[in-house]
CSV table of C-alpha atoms and ligand atoms in Angstrom, one decimal:
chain,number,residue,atom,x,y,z
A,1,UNK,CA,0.8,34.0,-74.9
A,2,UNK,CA,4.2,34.8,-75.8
A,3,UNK,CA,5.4,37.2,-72.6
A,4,UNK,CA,8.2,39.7,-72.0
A,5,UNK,CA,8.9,40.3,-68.8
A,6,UNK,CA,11.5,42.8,-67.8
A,7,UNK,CA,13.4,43.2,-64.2
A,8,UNK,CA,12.5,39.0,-64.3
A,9,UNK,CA,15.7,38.6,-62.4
A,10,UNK,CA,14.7,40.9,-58.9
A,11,UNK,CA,12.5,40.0,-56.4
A,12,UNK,CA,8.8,39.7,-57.6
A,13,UNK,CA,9.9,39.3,-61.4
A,14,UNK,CA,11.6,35.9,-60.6
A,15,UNK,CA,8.4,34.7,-58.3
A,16,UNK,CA,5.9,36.1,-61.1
A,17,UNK,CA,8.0,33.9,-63.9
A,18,UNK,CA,8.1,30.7,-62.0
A,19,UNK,CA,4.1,31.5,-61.2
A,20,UNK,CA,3.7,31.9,-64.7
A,21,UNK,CA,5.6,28.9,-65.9
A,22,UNK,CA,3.5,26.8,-63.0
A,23,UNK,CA,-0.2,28.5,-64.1
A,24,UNK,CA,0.6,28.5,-67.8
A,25,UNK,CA,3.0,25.8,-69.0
A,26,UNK,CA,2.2,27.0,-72.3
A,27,UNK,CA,3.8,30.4,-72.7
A,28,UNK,CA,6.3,31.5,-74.1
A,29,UNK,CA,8.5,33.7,-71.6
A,30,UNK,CA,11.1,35.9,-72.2
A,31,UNK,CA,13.0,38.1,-69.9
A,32,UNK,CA,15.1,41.1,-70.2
A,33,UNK,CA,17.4,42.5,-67.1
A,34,UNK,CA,20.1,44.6,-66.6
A,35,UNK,CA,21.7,42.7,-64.2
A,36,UNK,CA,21.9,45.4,-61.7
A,37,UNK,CA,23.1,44.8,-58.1
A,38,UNK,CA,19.7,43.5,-57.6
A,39,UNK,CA,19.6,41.3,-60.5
A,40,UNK,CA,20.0,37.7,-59.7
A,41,UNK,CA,20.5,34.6,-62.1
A,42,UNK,CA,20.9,32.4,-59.5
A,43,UNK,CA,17.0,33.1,-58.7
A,44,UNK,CA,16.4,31.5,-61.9
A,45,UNK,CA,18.2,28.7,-62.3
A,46,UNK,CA,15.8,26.1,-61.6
A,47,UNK,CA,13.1,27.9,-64.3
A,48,UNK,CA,16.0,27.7,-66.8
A,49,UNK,CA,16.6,24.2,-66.3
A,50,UNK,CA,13.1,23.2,-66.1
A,51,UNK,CA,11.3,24.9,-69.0
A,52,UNK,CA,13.6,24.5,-71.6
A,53,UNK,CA,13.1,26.7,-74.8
A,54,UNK,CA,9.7,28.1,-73.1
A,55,UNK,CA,11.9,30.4,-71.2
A,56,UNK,CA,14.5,32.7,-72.6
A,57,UNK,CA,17.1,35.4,-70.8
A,58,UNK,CA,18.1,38.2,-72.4
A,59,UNK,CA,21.2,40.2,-70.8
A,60,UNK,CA,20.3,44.4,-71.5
A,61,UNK,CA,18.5,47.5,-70.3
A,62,UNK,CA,14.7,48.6,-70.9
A,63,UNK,CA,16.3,51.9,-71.7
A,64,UNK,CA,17.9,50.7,-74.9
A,65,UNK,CA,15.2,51.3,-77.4
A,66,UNK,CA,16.7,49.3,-80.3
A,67,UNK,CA,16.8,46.4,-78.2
A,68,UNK,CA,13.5,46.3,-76.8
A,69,UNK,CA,12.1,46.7,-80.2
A,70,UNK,CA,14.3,43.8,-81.5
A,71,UNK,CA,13.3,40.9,-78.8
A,72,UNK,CA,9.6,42.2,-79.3
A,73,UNK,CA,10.0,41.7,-83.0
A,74,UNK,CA,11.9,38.8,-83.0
A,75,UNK,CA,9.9,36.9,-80.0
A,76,UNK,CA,6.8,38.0,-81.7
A,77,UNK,CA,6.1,39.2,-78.0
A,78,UNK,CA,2.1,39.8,-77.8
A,79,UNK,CA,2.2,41.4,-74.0
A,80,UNK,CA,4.5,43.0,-71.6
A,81,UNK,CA,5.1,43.1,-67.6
A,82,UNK,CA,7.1,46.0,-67.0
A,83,UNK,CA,8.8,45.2,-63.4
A,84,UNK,CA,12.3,46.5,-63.8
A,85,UNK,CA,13.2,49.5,-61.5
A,86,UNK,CA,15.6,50.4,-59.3
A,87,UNK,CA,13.2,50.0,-56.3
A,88,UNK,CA,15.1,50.8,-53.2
A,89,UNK,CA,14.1,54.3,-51.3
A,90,UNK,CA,17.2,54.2,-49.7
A,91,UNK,CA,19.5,53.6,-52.7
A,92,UNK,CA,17.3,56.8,-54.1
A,93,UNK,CA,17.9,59.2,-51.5
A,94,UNK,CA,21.7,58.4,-51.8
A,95,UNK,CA,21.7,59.1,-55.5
A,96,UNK,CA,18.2,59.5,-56.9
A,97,UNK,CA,19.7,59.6,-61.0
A,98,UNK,CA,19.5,55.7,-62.1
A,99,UNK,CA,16.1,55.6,-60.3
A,100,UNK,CA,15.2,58.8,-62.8
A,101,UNK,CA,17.1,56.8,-65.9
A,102,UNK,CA,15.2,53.8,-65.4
A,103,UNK,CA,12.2,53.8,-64.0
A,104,UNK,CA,11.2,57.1,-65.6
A,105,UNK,CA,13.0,57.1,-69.1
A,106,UNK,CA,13.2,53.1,-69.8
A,107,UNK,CA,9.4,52.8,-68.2
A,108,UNK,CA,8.7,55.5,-71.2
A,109,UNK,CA,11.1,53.3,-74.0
A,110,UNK,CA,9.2,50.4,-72.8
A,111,UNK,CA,6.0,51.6,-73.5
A,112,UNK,CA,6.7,53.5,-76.7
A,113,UNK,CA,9.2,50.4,-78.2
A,114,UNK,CA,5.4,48.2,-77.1
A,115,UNK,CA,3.5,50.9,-79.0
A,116,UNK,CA,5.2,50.7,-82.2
A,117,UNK,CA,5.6,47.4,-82.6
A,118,UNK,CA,1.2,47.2,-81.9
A,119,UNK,CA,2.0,44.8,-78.5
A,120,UNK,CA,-1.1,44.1,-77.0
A,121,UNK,CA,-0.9,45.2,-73.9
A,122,UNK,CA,1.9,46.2,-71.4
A,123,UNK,CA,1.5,46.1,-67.4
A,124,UNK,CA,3.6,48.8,-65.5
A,125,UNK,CA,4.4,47.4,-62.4
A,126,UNK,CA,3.9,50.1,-60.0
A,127,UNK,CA,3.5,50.9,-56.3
A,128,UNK,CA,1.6,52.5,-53.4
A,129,UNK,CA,4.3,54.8,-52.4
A,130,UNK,CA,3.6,57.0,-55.4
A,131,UNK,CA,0.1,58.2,-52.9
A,132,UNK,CA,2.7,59.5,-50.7
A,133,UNK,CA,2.0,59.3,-46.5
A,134,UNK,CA,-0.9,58.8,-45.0
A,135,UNK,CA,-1.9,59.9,-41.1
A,136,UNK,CA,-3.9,57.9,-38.3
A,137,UNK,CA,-6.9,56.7,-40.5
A,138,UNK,CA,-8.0,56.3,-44.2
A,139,UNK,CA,-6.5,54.5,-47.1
A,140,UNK,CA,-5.2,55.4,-50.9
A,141,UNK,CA,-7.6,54.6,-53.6
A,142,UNK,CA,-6.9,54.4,-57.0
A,143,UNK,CA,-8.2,58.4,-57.5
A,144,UNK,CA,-5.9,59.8,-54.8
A,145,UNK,CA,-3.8,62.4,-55.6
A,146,UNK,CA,-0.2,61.4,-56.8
A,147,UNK,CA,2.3,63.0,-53.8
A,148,UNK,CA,5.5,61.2,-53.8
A,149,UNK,CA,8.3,61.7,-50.7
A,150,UNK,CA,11.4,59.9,-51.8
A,151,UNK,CA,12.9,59.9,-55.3
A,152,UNK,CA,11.8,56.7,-55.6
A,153,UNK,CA,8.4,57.3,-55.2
A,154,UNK,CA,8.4,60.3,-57.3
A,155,UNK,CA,10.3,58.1,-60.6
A,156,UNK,CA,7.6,55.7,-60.2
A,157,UNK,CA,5.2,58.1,-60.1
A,158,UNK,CA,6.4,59.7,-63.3
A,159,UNK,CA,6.0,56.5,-64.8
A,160,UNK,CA,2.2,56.0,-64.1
A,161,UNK,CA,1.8,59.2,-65.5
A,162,UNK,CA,3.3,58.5,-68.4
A,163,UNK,CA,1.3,55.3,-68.8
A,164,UNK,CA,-1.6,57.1,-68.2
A,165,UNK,CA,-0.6,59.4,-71.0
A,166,UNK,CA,0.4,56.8,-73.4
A,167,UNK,CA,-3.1,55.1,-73.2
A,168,UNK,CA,-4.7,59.1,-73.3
A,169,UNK,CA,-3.1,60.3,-76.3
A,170,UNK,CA,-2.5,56.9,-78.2
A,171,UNK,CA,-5.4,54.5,-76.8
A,172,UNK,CA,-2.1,52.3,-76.0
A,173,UNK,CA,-3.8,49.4,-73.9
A,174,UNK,CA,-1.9,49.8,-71.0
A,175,UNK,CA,-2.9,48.9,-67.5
A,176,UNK,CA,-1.0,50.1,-64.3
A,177,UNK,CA,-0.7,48.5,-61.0
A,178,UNK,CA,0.3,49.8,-57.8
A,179,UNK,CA,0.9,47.0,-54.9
A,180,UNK,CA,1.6,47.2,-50.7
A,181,UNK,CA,5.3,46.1,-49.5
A,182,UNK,CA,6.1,42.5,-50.5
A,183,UNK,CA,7.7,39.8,-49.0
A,184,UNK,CA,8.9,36.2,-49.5
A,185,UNK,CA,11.5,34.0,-51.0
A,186,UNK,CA,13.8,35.8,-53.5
A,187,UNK,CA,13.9,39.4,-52.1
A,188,UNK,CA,17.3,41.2,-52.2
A,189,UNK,CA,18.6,41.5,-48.3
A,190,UNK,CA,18.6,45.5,-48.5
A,191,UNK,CA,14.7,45.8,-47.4
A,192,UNK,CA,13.0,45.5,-44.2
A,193,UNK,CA,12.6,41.9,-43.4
A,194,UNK,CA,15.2,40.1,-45.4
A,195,UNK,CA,17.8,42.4,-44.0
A,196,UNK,CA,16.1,42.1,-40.5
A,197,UNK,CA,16.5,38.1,-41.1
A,198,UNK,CA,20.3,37.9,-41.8
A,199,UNK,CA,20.8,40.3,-38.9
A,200,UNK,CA,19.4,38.5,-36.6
A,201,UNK,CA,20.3,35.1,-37.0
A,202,UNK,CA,23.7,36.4,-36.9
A,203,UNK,CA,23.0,37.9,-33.3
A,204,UNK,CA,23.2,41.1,-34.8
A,205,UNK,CA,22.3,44.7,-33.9
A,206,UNK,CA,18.5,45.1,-35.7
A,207,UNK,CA,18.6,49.0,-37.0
A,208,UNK,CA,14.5,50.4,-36.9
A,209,UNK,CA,14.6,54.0,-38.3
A,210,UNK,CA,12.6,56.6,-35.9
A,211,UNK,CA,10.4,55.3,-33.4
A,212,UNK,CA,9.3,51.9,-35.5
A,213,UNK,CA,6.0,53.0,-35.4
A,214,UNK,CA,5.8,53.6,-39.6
A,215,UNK,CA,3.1,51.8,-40.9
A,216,UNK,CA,3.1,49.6,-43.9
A,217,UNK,CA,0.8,47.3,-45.5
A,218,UNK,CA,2.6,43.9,-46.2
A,219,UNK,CA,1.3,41.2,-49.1
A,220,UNK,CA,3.4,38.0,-49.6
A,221,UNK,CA,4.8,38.0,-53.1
A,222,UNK,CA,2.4,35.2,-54.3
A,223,UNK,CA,-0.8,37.6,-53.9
A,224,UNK,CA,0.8,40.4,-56.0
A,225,UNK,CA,2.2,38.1,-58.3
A,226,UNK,CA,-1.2,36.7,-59.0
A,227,UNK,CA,-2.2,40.3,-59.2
A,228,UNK,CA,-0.5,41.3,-61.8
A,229,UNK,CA,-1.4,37.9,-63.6
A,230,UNK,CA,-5.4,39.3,-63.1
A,231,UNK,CA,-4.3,43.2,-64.3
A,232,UNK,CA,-2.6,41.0,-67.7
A,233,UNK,CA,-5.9,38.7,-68.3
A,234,UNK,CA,-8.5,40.6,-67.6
A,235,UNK,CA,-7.9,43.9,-66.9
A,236,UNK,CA,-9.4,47.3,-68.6
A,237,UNK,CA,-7.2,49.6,-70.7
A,238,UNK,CA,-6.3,52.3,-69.4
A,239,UNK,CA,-7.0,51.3,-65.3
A,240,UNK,CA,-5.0,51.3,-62.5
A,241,UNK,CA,-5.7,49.1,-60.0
A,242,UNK,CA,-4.5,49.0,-55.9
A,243,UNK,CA,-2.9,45.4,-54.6
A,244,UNK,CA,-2.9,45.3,-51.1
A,245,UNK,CA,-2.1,42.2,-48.3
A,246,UNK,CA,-4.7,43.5,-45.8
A,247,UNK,CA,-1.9,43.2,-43.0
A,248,UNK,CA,-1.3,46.5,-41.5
A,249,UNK,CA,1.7,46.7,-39.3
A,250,UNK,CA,4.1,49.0,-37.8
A,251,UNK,CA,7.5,47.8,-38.3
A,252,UNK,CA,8.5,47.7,-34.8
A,253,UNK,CA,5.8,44.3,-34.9
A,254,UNK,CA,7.7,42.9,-38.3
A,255,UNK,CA,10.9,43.3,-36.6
A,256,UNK,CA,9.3,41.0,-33.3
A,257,UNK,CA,8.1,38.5,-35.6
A,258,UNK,CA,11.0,38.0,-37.1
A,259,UNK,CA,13.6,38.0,-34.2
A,260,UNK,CA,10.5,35.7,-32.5
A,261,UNK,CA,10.8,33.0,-36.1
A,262,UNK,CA,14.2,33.3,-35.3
A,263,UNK,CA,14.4,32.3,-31.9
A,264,UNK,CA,15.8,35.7,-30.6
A,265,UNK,CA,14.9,38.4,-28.1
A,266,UNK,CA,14.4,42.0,-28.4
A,267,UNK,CA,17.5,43.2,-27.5
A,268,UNK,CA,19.2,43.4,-30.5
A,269,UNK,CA,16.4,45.8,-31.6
A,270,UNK,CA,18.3,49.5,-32.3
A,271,UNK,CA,16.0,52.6,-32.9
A,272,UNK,CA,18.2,54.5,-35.6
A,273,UNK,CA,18.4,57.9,-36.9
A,274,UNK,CA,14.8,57.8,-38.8
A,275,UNK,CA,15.3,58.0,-43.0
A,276,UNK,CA,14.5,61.0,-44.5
A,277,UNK,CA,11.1,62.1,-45.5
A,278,UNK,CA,10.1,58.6,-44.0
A,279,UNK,CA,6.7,57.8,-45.0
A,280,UNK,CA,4.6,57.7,-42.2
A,281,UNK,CA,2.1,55.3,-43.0
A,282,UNK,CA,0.5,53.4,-46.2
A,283,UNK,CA,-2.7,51.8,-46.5
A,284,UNK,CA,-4.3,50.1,-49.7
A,285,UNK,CA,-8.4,50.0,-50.5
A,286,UNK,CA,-8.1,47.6,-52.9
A,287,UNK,CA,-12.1,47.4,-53.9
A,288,UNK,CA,-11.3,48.0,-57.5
A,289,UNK,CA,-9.5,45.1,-58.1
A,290,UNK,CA,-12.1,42.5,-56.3
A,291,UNK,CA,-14.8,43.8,-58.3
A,292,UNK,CA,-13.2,44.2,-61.7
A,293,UNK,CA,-10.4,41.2,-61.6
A,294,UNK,CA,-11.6,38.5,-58.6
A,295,UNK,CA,-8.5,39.8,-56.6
A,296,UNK,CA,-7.9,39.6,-52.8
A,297,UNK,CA,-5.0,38.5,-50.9
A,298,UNK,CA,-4.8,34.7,-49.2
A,299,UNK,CA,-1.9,34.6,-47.5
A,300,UNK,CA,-2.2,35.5,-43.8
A,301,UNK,CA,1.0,37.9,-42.6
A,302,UNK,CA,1.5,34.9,-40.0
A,303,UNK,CA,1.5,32.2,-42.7
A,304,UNK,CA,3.4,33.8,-45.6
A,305,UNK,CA,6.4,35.2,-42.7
A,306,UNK,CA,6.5,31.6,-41.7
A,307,UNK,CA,6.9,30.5,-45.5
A,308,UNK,CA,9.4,33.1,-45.8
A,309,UNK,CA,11.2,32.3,-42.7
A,310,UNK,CA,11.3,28.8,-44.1
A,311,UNK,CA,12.3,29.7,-47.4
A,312,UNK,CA,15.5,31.7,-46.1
A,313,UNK,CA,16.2,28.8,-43.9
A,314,UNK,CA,16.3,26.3,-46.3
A,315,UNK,CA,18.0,28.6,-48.8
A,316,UNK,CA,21.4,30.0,-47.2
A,317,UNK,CA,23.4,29.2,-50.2
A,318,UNK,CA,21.4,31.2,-52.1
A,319,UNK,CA,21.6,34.2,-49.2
A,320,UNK,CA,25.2,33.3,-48.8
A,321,UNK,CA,25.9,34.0,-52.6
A,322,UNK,CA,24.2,37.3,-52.1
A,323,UNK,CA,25.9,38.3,-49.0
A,324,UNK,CA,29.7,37.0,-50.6
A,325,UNK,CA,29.0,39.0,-54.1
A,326,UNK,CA,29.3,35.4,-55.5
A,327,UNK,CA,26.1,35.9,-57.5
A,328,UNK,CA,27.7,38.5,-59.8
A,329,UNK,CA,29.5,36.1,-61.3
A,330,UNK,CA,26.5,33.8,-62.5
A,331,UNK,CA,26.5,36.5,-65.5
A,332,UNK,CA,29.7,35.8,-66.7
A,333,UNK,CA,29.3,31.7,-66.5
A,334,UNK,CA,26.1,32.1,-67.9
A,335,UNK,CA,27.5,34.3,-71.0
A,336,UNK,CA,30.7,31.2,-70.6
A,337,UNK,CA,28.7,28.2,-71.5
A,338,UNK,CA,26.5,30.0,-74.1
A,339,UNK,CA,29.8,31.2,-76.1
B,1,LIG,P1,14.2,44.4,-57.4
B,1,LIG,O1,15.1,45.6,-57.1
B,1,LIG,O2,14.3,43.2,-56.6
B,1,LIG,O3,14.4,44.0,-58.9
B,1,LIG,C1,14.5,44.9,-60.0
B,1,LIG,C2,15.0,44.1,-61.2
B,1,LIG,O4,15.1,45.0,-62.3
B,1,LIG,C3,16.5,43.6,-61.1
B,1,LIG,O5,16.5,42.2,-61.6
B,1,LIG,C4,17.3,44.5,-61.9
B,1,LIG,O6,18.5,43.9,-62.5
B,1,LIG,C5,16.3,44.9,-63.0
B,1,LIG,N1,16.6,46.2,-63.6
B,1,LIG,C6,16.9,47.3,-63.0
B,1,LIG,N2,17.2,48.3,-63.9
B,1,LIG,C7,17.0,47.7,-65.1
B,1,LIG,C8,17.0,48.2,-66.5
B,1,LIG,N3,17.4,49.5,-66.7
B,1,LIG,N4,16.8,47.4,-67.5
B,1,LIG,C9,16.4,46.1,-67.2
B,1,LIG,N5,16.4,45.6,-66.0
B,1,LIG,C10,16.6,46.4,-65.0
B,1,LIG,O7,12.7,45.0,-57.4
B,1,LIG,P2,11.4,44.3,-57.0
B,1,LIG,O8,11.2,44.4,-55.5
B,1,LIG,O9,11.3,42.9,-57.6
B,1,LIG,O10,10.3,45.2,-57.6
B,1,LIG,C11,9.9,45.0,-59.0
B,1,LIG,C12,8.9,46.1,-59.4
B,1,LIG,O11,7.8,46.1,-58.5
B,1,LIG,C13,9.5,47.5,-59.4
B,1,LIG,O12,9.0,48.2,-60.4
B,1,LIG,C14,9.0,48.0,-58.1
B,1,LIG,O13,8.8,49.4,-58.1
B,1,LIG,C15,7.6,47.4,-57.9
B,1,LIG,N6,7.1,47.2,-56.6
B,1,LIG,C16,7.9,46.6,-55.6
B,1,LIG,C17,7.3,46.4,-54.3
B,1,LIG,C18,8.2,45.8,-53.2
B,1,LIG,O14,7.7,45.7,-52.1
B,1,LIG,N7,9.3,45.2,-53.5
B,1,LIG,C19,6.0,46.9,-54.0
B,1,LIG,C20,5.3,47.4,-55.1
B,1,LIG,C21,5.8,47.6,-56.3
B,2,LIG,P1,11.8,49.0,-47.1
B,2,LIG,O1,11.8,47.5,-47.0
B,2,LIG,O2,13.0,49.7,-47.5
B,2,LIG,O3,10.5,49.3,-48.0
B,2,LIG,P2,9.9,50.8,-48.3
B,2,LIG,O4,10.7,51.9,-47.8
B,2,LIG,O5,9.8,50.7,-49.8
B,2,LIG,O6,8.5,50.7,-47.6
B,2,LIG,O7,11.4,49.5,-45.7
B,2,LIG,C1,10.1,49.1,-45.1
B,2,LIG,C2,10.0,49.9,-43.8
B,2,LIG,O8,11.0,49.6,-42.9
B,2,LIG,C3,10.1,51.4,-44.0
B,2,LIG,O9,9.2,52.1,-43.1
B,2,LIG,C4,11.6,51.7,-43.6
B,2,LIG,C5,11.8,50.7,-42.5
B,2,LIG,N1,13.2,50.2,-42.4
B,2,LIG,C6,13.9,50.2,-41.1
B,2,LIG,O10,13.3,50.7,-40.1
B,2,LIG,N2,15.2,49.8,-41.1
B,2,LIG,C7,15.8,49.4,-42.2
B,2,LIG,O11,17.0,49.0,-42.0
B,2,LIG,C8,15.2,49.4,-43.4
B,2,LIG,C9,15.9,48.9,-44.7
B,2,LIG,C10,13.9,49.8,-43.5
């Protein structure tokens, strides 16, 4: 398998390349990345040393359509895991245009750059927040009606559409997952429980938006990492399937956990002006993917926080790098000694 994986440097990209690497020493990986702000190097240093010429980075954007069609000629790429995005609600309410830009127009080059050059299949990496909110009871499946909230949600959702038009029109093999809220080594310390960690074992103030009573299902990075891996091998053209973590949780309880894994109390806890059109709650059947692909989560929400508490722990430099800016410059030393 020779496989492009784009956004490899963010949060779930890096874990899925060093899972691939560990499940399938023989591939041949390639990843493209803007760099964004979320956009790390550093995540992958220790792939990059370790596989040698089985893994290959390429600095540029999915939305430049002569480049994607160059590395998928020249890498004689056969499938692609579309995970690049700008992925943060907040960022999207602030200035929704680069989520529109990328994940709407570089999801579409992606798919019609893969379509031309007759790639096998490409996974779009999606999520549950393109379902929209859910009340009290009952969970999305795969059939529920598309009704993003944030402009976030409604970019990705524009991209499932569009893969779901791609495989319509052009019987493009194209398979579309939508996945819970992850966690685990690796994430960038803007979401819930990275930024929750470095608050609090700094002693400080913990913002929850609203009442903390928004519900979100959380899967450890592993699970939807292996997901993805299942939608790639075995899945059916033209599916979507649902990835969920089976852990259910208001965030008031993630924030406890975590100021409990860190040895602190409640009291930094701050209940904030709540986000707008805030999500109220999200909740993943994901039956279709344990029939059709063998998937189900097996990471606990107690044992993958306490691997993820760990991780953090063990990995300030990498946290500090984030937090200092530092890791912007791993682009330029990285372009430095390949000159
Ligand atoms: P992330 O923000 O950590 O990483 C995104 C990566 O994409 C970064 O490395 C960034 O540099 C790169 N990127 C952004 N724009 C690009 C462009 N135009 N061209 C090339 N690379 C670009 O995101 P993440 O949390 O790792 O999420 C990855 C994917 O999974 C996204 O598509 C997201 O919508 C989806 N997803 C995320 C979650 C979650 O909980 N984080 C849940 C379900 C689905
Ligand atoms: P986040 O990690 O941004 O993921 P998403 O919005 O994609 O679900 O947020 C997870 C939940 O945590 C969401 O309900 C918003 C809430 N939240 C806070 O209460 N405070 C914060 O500072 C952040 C970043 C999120």
């Amino acid at each position: 398998m020779r496989l492009l994986v784009t956004g490899g440097c963010g949060f779930i990209g890096a874990n899925f390349l060093y899972a691939m690497r560990q499940r399938h020493p023989d591939w041949q990986l390639v990843n493209l990345d803007k760099l964004t702000y979320a956009g790390n190097l550093g995540s992958l240093r220790a792939l990059e040393a370790e596989a040698g010429s089985a893994y290959v980075f390429i600095h540029g954007d999915i939305c430049d359509r002569d480049l994607v069609s160059a590395l998928l000629a020249e890498h004689a790429v056969d499938a692609v895991v579309n995970f690049a995005a700008e992925s943060h609600v907040d960022r999207s309410i602030d200035d929704p245009a680069p989520f529109v830009v990328t994940n709407v127009l570089g999801a579409q080059n992606v798919l019609d750059c893969a379509r031309r050059a007759g790639i096998k299949r490409v996974v779009h990496v999606s999520t549950d927040e393109v379902y929209g909110s859910l009340g009290e009871t009952g969970q999305f499946h795969e059939n529920t009606p598309l009704a993003p909230n944030s402009p976030y949600s409604a970019s990705k959702a524009g991209a499932d559409l569009l893969a779901r038009a791609y495989h319509e029109t052009y019987g493009q093999d194209v398979v579309v997952t939508r996945c819970s809220n992850n966690y685990g080594p690796y994430q960038f310390p803007e979401k819930l429980i990275p930024l929750m960690y470095t608050k609090a074992i700094k002693g400080e103030p913990l913002p929850v938006y609203g009442d903390g009573q928004n519900v979100r299902d959380w899967i450890f990075v592993d699970d939807h990492c292996r997901g993805v891996e299942l939608a790639l091998l075995k899945g059916r053209p033209g599916a979507v399937y649902n990835f969920g973590g089976a852990a259910e949780m208001p965030n008031i309880e993630v924030v406890r956990t975590i100021l409990r894994l860190t040895g602190q109390n409640d009291s930094l806890i701050r209940f904030v002006t709540d986000r707008p059109g805030h999500d109220r709650r999200y909740a993943m059947n994901f039956d279709l993917a344990e029939r059709e692909l063998g998937f189900a989560p097996s990471v606990t929400f107690a044992e993958g926080m306490s691997r993820t508490i760990a991780w953090y722990q063990a990995n300030s430099v990498w946290l500090d790098e984030v937090q200092s800016g530092a890791y912007l410059k791993f682009m330029d030393r990285w372009y430095k000694e390949r000159s």
